[in-house]
PDB file of C-alpha atoms and ligand atoms in Angstrom:
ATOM      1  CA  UNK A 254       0.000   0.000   0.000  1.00  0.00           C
ATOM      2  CA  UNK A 255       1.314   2.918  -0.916  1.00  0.00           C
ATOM      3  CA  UNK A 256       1.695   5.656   1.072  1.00  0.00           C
ATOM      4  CA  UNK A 257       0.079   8.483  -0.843  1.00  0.00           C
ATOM      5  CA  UNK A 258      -2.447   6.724  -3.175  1.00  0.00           C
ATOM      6  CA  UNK A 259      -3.334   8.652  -5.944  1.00  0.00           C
ATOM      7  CA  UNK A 260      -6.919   8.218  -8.120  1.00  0.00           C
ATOM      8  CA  UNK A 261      -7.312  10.085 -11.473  1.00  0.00           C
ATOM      9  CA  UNK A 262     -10.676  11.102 -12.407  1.00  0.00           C
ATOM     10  CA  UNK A 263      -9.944  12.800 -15.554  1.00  0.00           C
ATOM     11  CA  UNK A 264      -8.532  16.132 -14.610  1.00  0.00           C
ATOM     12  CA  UNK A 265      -9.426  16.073 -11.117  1.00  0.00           C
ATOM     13  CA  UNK A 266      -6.082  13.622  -9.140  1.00  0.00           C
ATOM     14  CA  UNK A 267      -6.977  13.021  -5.310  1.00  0.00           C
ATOM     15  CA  UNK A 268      -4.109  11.993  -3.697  1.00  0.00           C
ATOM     16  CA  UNK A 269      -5.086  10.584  -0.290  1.00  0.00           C
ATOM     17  CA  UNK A 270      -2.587  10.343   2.476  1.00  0.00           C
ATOM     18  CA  UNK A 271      -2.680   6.778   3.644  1.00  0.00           C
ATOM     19  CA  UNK A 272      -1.078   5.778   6.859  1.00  0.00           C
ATOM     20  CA  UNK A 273      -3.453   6.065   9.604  1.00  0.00           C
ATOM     21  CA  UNK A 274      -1.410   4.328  11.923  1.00  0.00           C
ATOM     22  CA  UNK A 275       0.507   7.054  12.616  1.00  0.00           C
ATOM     23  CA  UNK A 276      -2.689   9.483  11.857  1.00  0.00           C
ATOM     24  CA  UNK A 277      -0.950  10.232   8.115  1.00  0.00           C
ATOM     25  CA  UNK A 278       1.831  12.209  10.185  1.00  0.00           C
ATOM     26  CA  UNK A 279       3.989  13.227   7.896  1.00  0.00           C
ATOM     27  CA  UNK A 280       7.361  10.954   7.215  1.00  0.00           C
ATOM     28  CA  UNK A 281       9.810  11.581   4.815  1.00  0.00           C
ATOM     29  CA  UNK A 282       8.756   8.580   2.642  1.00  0.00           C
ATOM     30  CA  UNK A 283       5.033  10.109   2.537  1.00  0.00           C
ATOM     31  CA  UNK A 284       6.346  13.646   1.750  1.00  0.00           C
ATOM     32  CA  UNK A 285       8.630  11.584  -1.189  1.00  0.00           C
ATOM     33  CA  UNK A 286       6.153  10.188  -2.112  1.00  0.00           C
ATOM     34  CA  UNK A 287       4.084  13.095  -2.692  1.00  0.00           C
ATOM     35  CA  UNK A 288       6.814  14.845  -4.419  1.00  0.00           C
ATOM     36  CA  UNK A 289       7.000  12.242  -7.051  1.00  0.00           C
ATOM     37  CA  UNK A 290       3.213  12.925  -8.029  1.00  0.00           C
ATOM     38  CA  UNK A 291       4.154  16.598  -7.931  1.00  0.00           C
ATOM     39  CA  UNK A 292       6.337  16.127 -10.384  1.00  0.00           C
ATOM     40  CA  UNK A 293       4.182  13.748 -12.626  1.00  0.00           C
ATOM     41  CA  UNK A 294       1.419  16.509 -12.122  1.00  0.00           C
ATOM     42  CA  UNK A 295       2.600  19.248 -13.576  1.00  0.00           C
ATOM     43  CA  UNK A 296       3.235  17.811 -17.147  1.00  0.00           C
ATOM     44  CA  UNK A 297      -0.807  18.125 -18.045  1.00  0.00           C
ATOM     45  CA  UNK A 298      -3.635  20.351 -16.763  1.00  0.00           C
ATOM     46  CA  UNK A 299      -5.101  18.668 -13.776  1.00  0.00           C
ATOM     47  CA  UNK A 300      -6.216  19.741 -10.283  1.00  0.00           C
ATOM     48  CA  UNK A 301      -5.270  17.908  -7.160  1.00  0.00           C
ATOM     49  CA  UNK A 302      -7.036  17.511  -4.075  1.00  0.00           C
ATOM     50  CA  UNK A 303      -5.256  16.255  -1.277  1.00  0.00           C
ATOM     51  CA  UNK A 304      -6.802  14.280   1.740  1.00  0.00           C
ATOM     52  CA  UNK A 305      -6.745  11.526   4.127  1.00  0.00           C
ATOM     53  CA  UNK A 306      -7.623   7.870   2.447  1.00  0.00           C
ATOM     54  CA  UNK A 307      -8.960   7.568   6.218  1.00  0.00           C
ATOM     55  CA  UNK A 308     -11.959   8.666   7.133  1.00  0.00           C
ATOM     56  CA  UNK A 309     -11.746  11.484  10.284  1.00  0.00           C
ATOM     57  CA  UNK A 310      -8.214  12.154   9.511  1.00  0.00           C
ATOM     58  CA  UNK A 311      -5.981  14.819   8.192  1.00  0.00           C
ATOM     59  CA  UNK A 312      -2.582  14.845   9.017  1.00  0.00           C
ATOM     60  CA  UNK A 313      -1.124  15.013  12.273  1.00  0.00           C
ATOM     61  CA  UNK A 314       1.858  16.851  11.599  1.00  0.00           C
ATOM     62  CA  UNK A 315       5.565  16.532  10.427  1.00  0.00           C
ATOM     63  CA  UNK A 316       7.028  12.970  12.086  1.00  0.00           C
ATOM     64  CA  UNK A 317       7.665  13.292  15.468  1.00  0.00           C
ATOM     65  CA  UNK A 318       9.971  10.250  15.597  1.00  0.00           C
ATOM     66  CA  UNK A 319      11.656  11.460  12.864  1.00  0.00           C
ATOM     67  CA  UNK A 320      12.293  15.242  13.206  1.00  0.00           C
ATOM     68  CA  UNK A 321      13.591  14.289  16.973  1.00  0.00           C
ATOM     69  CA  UNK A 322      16.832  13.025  15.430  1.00  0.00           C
ATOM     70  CA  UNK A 323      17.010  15.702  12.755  1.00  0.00           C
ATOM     71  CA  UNK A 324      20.374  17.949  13.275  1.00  0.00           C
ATOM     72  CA  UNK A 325      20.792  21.383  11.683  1.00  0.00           C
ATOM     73  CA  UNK A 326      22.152  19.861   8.469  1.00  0.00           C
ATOM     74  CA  UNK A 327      18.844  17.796   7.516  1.00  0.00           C
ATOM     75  CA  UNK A 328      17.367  21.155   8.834  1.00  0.00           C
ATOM     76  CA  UNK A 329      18.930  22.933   5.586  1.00  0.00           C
ATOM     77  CA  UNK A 330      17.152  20.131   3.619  1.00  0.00           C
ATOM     78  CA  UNK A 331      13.679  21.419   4.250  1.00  0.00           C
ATOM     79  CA  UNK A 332      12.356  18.552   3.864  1.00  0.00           C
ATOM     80  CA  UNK A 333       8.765  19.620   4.421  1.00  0.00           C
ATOM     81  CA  UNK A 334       9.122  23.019   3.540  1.00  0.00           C
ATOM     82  CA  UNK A 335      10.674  22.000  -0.069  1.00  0.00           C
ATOM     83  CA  UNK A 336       7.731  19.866  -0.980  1.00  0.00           C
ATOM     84  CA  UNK A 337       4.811  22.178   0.680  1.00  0.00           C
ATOM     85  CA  UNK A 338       6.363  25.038  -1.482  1.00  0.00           C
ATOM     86  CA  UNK A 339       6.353  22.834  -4.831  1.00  0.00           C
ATOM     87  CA  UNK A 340       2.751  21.781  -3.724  1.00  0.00           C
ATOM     88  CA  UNK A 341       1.903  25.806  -3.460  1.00  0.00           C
ATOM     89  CA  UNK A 342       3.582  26.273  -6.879  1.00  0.00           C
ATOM     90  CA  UNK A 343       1.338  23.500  -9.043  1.00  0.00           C
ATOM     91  CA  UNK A 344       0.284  24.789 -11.853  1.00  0.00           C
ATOM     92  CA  UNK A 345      -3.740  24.454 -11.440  1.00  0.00           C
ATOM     93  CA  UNK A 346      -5.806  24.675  -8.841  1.00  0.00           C
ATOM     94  CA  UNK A 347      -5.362  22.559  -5.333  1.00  0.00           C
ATOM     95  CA  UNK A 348      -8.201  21.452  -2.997  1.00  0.00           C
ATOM     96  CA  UNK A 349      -7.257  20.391   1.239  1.00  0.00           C
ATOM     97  CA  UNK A 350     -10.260  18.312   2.436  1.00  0.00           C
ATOM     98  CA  UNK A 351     -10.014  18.360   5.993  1.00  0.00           C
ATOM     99  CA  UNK A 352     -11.663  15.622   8.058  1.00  0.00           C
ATOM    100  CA  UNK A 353      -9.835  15.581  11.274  1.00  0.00           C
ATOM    101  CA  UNK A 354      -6.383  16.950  12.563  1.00  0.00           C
ATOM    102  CA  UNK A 355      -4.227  19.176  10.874  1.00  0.00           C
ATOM    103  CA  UNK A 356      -1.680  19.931  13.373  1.00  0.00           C
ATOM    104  CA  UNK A 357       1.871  21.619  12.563  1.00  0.00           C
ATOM    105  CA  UNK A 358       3.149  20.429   9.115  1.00  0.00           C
ATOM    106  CA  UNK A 359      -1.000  18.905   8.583  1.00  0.00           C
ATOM    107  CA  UNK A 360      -2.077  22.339   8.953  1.00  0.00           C
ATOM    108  CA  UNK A 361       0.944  23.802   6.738  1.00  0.00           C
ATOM    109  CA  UNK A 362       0.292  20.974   4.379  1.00  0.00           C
ATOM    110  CA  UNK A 363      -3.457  22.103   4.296  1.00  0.00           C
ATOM    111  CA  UNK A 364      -2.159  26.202   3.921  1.00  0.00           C
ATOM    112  CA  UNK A 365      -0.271  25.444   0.735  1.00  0.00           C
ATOM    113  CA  UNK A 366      -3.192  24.257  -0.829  1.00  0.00           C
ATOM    114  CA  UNK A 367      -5.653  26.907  -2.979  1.00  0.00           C
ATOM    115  CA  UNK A 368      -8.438  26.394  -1.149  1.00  0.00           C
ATOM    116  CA  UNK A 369      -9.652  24.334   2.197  1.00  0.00           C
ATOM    117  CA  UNK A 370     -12.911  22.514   2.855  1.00  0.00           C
ATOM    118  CA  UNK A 371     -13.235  21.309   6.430  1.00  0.00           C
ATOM    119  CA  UNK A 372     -15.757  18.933   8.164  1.00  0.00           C
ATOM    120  CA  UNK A 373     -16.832  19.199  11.502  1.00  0.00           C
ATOM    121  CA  UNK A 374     -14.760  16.953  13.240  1.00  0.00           C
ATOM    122  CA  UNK A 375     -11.581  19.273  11.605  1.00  0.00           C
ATOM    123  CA  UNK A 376      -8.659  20.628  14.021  1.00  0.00           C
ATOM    124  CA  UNK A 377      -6.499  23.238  13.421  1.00  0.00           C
ATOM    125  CA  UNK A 378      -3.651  24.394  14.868  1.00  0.00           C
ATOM    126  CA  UNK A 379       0.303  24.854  15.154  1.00  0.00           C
ATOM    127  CA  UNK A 380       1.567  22.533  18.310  1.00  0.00           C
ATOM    128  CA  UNK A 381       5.238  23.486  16.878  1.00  0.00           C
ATOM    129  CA  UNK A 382       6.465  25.696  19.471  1.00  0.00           C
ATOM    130  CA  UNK A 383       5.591  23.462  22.611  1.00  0.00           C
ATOM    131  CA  UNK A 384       8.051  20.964  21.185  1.00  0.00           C
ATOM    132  CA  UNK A 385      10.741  23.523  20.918  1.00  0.00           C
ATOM    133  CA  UNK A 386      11.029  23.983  17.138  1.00  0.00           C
ATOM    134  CA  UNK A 387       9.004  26.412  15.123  1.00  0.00           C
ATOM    135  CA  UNK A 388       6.383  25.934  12.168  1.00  0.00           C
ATOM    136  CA  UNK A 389       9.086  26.351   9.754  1.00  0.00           C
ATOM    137  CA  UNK A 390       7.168  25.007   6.507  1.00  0.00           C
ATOM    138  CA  UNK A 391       5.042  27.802   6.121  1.00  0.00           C
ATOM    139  CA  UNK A 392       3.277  28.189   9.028  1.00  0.00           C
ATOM    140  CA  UNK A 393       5.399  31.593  10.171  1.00  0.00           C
ATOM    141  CA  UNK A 394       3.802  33.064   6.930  1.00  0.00           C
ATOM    142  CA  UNK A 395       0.868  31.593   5.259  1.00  0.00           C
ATOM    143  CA  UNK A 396      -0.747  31.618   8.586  1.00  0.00           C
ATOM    144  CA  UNK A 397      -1.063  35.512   8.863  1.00  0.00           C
ATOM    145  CA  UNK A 398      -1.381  35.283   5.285  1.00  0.00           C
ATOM    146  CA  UNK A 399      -5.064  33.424   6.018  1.00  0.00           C
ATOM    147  CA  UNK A 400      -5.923  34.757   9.272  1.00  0.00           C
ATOM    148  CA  UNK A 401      -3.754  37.989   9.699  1.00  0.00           C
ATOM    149  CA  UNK A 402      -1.261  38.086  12.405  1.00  0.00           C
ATOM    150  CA  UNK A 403      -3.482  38.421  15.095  1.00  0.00           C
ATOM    151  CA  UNK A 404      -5.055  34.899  15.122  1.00  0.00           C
ATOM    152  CA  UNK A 405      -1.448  33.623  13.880  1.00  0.00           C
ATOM    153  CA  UNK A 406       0.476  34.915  16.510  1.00  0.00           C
ATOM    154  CA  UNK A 407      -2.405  33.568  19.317  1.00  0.00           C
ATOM    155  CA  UNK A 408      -2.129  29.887  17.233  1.00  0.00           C
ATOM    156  CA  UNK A 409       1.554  30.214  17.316  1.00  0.00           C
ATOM    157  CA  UNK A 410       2.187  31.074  20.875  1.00  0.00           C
ATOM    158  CA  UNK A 411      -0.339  29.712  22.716  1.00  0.00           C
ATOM    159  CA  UNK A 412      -1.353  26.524  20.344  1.00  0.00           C
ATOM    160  CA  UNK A 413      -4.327  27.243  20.146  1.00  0.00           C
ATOM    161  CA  UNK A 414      -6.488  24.856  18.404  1.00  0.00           C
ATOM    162  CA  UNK A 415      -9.501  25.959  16.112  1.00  0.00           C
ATOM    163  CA  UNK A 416     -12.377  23.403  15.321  1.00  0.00           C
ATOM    164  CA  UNK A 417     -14.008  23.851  11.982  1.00  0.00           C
ATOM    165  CA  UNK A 418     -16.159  26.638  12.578  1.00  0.00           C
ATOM    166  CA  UNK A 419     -13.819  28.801  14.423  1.00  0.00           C
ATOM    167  CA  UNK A 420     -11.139  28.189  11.242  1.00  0.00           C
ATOM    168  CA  UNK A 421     -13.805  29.179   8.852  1.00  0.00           C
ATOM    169  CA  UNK A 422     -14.592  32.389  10.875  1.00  0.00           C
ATOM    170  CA  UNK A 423     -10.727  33.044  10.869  1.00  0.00           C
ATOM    171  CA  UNK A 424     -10.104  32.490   7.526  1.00  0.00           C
ATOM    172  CA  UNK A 425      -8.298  29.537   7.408  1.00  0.00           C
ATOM    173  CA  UNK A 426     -10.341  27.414   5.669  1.00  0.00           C
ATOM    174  CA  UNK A 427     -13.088  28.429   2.869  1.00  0.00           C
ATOM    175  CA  UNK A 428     -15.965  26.308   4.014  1.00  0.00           C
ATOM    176  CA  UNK A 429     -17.395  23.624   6.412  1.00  0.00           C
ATOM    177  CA  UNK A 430     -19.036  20.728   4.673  1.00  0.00           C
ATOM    178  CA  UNK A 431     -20.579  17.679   6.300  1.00  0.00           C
ATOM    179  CA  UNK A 432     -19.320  15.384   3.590  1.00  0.00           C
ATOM    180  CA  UNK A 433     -15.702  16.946   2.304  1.00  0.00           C
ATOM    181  CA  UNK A 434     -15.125  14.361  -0.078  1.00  0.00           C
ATOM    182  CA  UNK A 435     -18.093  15.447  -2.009  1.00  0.00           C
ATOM    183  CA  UNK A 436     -18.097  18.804  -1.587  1.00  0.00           C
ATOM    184  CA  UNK A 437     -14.703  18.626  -2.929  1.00  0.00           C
ATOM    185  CA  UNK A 438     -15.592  16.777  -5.815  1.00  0.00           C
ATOM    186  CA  UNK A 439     -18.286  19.712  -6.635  1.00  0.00           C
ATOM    187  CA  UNK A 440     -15.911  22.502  -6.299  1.00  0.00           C
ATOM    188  CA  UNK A 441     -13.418  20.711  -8.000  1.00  0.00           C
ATOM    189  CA  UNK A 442     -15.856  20.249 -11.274  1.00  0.00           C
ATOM    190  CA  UNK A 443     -16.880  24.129 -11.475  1.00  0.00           C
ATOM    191  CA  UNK A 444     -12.982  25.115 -10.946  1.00  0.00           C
ATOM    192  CA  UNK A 445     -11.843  22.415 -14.499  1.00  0.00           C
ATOM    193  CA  UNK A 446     -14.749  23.479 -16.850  1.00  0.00           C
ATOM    194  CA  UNK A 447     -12.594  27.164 -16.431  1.00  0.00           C
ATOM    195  CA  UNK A 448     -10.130  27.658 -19.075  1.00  0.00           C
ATOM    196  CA  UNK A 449      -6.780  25.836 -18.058  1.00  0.00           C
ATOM    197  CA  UNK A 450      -4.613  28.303 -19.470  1.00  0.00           C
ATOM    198  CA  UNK A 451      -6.287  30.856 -17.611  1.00  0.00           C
ATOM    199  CA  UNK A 452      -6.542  29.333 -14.476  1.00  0.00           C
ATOM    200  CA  UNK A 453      -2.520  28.372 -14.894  1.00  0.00           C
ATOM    201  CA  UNK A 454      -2.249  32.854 -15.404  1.00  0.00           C
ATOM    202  CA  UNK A 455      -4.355  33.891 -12.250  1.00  0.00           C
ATOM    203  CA  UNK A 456      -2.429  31.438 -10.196  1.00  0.00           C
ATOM    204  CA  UNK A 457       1.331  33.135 -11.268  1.00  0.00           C
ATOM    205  CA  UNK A 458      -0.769  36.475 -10.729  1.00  0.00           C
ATOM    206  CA  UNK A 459      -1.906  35.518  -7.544  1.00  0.00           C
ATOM    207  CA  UNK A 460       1.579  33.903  -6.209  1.00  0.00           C
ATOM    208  CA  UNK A 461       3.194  37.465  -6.981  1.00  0.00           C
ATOM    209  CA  UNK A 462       1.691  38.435  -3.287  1.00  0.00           C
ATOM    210  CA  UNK A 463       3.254  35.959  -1.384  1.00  0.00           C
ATOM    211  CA  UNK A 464       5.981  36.726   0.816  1.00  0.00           C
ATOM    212  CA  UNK A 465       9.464  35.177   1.160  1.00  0.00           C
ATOM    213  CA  UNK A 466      10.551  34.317   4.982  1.00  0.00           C
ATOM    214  CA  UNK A 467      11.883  31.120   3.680  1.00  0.00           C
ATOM    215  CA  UNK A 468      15.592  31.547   4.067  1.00  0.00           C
ATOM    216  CA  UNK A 469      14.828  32.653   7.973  1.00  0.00           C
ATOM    217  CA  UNK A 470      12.560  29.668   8.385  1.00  0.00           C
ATOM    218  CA  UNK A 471      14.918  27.125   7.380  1.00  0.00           C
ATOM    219  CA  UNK A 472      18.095  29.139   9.427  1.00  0.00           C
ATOM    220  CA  UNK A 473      16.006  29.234  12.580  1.00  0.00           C
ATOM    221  CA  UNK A 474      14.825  25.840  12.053  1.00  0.00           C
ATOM    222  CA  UNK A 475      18.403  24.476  12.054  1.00  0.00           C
ATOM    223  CA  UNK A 476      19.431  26.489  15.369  1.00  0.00           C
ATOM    224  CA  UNK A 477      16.414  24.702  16.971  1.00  0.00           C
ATOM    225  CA  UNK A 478      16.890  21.410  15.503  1.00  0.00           C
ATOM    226  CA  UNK A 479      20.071  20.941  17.096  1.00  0.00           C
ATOM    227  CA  UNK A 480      18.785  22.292  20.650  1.00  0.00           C
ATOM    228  CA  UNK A 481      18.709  19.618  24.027  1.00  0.00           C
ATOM    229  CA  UNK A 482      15.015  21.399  24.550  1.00  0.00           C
ATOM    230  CA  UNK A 483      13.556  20.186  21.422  1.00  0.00           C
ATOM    231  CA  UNK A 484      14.786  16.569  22.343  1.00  0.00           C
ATOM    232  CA  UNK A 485      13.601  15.902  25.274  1.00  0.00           C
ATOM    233  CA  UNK A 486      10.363  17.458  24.238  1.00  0.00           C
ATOM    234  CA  UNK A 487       9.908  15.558  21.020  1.00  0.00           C
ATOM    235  CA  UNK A 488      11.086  12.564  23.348  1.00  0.00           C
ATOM    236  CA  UNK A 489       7.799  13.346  25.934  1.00  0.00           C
ATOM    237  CA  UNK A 490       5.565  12.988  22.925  1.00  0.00           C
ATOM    238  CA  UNK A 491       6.659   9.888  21.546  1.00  0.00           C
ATOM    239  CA  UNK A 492       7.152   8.056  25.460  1.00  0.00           C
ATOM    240  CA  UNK A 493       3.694   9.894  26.340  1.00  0.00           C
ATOM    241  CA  UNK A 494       1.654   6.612  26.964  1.00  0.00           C
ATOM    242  CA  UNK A 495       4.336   4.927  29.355  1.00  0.00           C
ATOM    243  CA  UNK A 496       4.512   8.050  31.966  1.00  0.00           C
TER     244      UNK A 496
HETATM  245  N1  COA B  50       4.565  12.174  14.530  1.00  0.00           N
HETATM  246  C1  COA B  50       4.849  10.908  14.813  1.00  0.00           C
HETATM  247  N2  COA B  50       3.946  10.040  15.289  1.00  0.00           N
HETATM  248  C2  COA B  50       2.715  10.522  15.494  1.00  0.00           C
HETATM  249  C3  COA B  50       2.348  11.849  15.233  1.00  0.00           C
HETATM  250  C4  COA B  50       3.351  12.693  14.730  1.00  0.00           C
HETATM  251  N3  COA B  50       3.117  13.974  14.430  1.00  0.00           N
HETATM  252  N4  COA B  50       1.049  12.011  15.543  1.00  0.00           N
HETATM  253  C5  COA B  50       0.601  10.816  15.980  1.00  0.00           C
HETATM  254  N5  COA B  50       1.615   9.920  15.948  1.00  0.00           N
HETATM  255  C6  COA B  50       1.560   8.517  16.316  1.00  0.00           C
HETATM  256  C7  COA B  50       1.485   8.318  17.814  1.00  0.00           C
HETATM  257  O1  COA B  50       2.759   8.397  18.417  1.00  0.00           O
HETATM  258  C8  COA B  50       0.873   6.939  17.882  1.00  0.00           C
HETATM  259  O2  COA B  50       1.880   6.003  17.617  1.00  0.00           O
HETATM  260  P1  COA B  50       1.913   4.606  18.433  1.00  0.00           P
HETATM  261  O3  COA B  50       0.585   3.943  18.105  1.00  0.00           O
HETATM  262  O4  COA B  50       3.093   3.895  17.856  1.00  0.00           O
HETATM  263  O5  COA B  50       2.036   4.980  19.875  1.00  0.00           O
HETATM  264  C9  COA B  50      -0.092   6.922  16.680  1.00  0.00           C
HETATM  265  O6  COA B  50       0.372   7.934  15.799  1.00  0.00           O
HETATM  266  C10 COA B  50      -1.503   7.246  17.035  1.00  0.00           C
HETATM  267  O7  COA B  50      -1.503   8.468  17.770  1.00  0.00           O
HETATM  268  P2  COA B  50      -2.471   8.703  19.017  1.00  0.00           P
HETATM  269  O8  COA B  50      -2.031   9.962  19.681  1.00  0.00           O
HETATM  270  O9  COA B  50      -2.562   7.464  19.838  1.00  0.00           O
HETATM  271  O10 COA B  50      -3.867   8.908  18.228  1.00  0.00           O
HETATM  272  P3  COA B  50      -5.148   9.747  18.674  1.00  0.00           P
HETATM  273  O11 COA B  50      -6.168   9.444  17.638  1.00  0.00           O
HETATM  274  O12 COA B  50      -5.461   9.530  20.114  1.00  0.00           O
HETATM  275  O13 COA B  50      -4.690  11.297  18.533  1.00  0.00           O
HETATM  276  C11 COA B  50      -3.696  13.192  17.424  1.00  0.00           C
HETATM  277  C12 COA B  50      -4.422  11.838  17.269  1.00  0.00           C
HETATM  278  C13 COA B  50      -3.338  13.642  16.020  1.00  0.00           C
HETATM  279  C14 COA B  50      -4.624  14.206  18.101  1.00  0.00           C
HETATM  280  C15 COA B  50      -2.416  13.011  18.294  1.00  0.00           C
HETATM  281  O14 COA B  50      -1.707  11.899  17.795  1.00  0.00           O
HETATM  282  C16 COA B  50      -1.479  14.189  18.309  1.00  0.00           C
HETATM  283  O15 COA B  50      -1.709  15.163  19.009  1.00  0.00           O
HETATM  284  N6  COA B  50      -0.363  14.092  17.527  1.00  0.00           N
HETATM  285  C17 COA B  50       0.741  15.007  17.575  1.00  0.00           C
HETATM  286  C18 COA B  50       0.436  16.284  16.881  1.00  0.00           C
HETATM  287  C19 COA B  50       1.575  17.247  16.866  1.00  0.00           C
HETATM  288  O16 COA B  50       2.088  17.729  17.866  1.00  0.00           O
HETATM  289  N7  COA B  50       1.939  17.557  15.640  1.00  0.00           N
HETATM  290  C20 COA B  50       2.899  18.567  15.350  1.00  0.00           C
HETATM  291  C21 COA B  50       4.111  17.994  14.768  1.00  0.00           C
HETATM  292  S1  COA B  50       5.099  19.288  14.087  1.00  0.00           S
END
């Protein structure tokens, strides 16, 4: 089973994140793997929309298990970062459904998509801080970007988490739908009867707003990465169920 399983319905590719064990957290394999259908993607107008093959799932973040014994060096690598920003830059449209958790790099994932639909049993929110690194694939920016730096800072600081409704009032996702998947499909269907071409134009025009802390991110991120704190803290996470 693959780890990102990918269906083609004509133009419309849903890639579905597919390892609930570890509630699709976010592993280097799975971001690979995405990657590679990135780069199949944007050879011939299509529009993906990325979700959980699980129901009540999203993603649960960047892997804890993993990033604990990341040093400054893989840092540099932005692993996440690299593949969230090639994800951003696709040439078409992108949908997030969001069924359950998207924590840290889930809810990054979910920001570097064009639009997000949410269901009610959604989460939102940016856990990064408490375990000593910082939300270093987007978060520092496309957050405000969505929900101005008000609400980003207060997510940021504090963690706070935002259930669908709340993230909808805040911007950070478009709409709340009981059934994403086929909500999804319906936006998806009026967005590919639009001109490709065009479509490909207004998202070039529209990327000219973004902003470019990337180069801090990834610096920062490597001074953390290497920190004692961000260890033991990752470490608490992962040995939660045996204290
Ligand atoms: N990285 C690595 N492993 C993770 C993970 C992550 N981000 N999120 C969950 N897992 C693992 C758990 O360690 C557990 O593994 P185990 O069965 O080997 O012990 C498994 O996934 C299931 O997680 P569990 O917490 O038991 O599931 P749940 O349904 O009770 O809770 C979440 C789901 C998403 C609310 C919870 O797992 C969570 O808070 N995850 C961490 C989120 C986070 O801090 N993300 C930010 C990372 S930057």
């Amino acid at each position: 089973m693959s780890l990102v399983d990918v269906r083609r319905e004509g133009a419309i590719w849903w890639l579905a994140l597919a390892r609930p064990e570890k509630r699709n957290a976010l592993d280097a394999a799975t971001v690979g793997a995405l990657d590679e259908v990135l780069a199949q993607a944007h050879r011939q107008p299509c529009l993906l929309i990325v979700h959980s093959a699980t129901p009540g799932m999203f993603a649960a973040g960047a892997d804890i298990a993993e990033l604990r014994e990341r040093d400054a060096d893989a840092a540099f690598l932005a692993i996440n970062a690299g593949v969230f920003e090639r994800l951003e830059a696709h040439r078409w449209p992108t949908i997030a459904l969001i069924d359950g958790p998207a924590l840290g790099g889930g809810c990054e994932l979910a920001m570097a998509c064009d639009l997000r639909i949410a269901s009610p049993r959604a989460v939102f929110a940016q856990p990064e801080l408490g375990l000593g690194i910082l939300a270093g694939a987007g978060g520092n920016w496309r957050l405000p970007q969505l929900v101005g730096v008000g609400m980003a800072r207060r997510m940021l600081y504090t963690g706070l988490r935002l259930d669908a409704e709340a993230a909808a009032d805040a911007g950070l996702v478009d709409e709340v739908a009981d059934d994403v998947i086929s909500r999804g499909a319906e936006v998806a269907a009026v967005i590919t009867r639009q001109s490709w071409r065009a479509l490909e134009l207004t998202k070039l025009a529209l990327r000219a707003h973004r902003p470019a802390t990337t180069s801090f991110d990834i610096t920062a991120q490597a001074l953390l990465f290497d920190s004692p704190d961000k260890y033991e803290r990752m470490t608490r996470f992962l040995e939660r169920k045996s204290r």
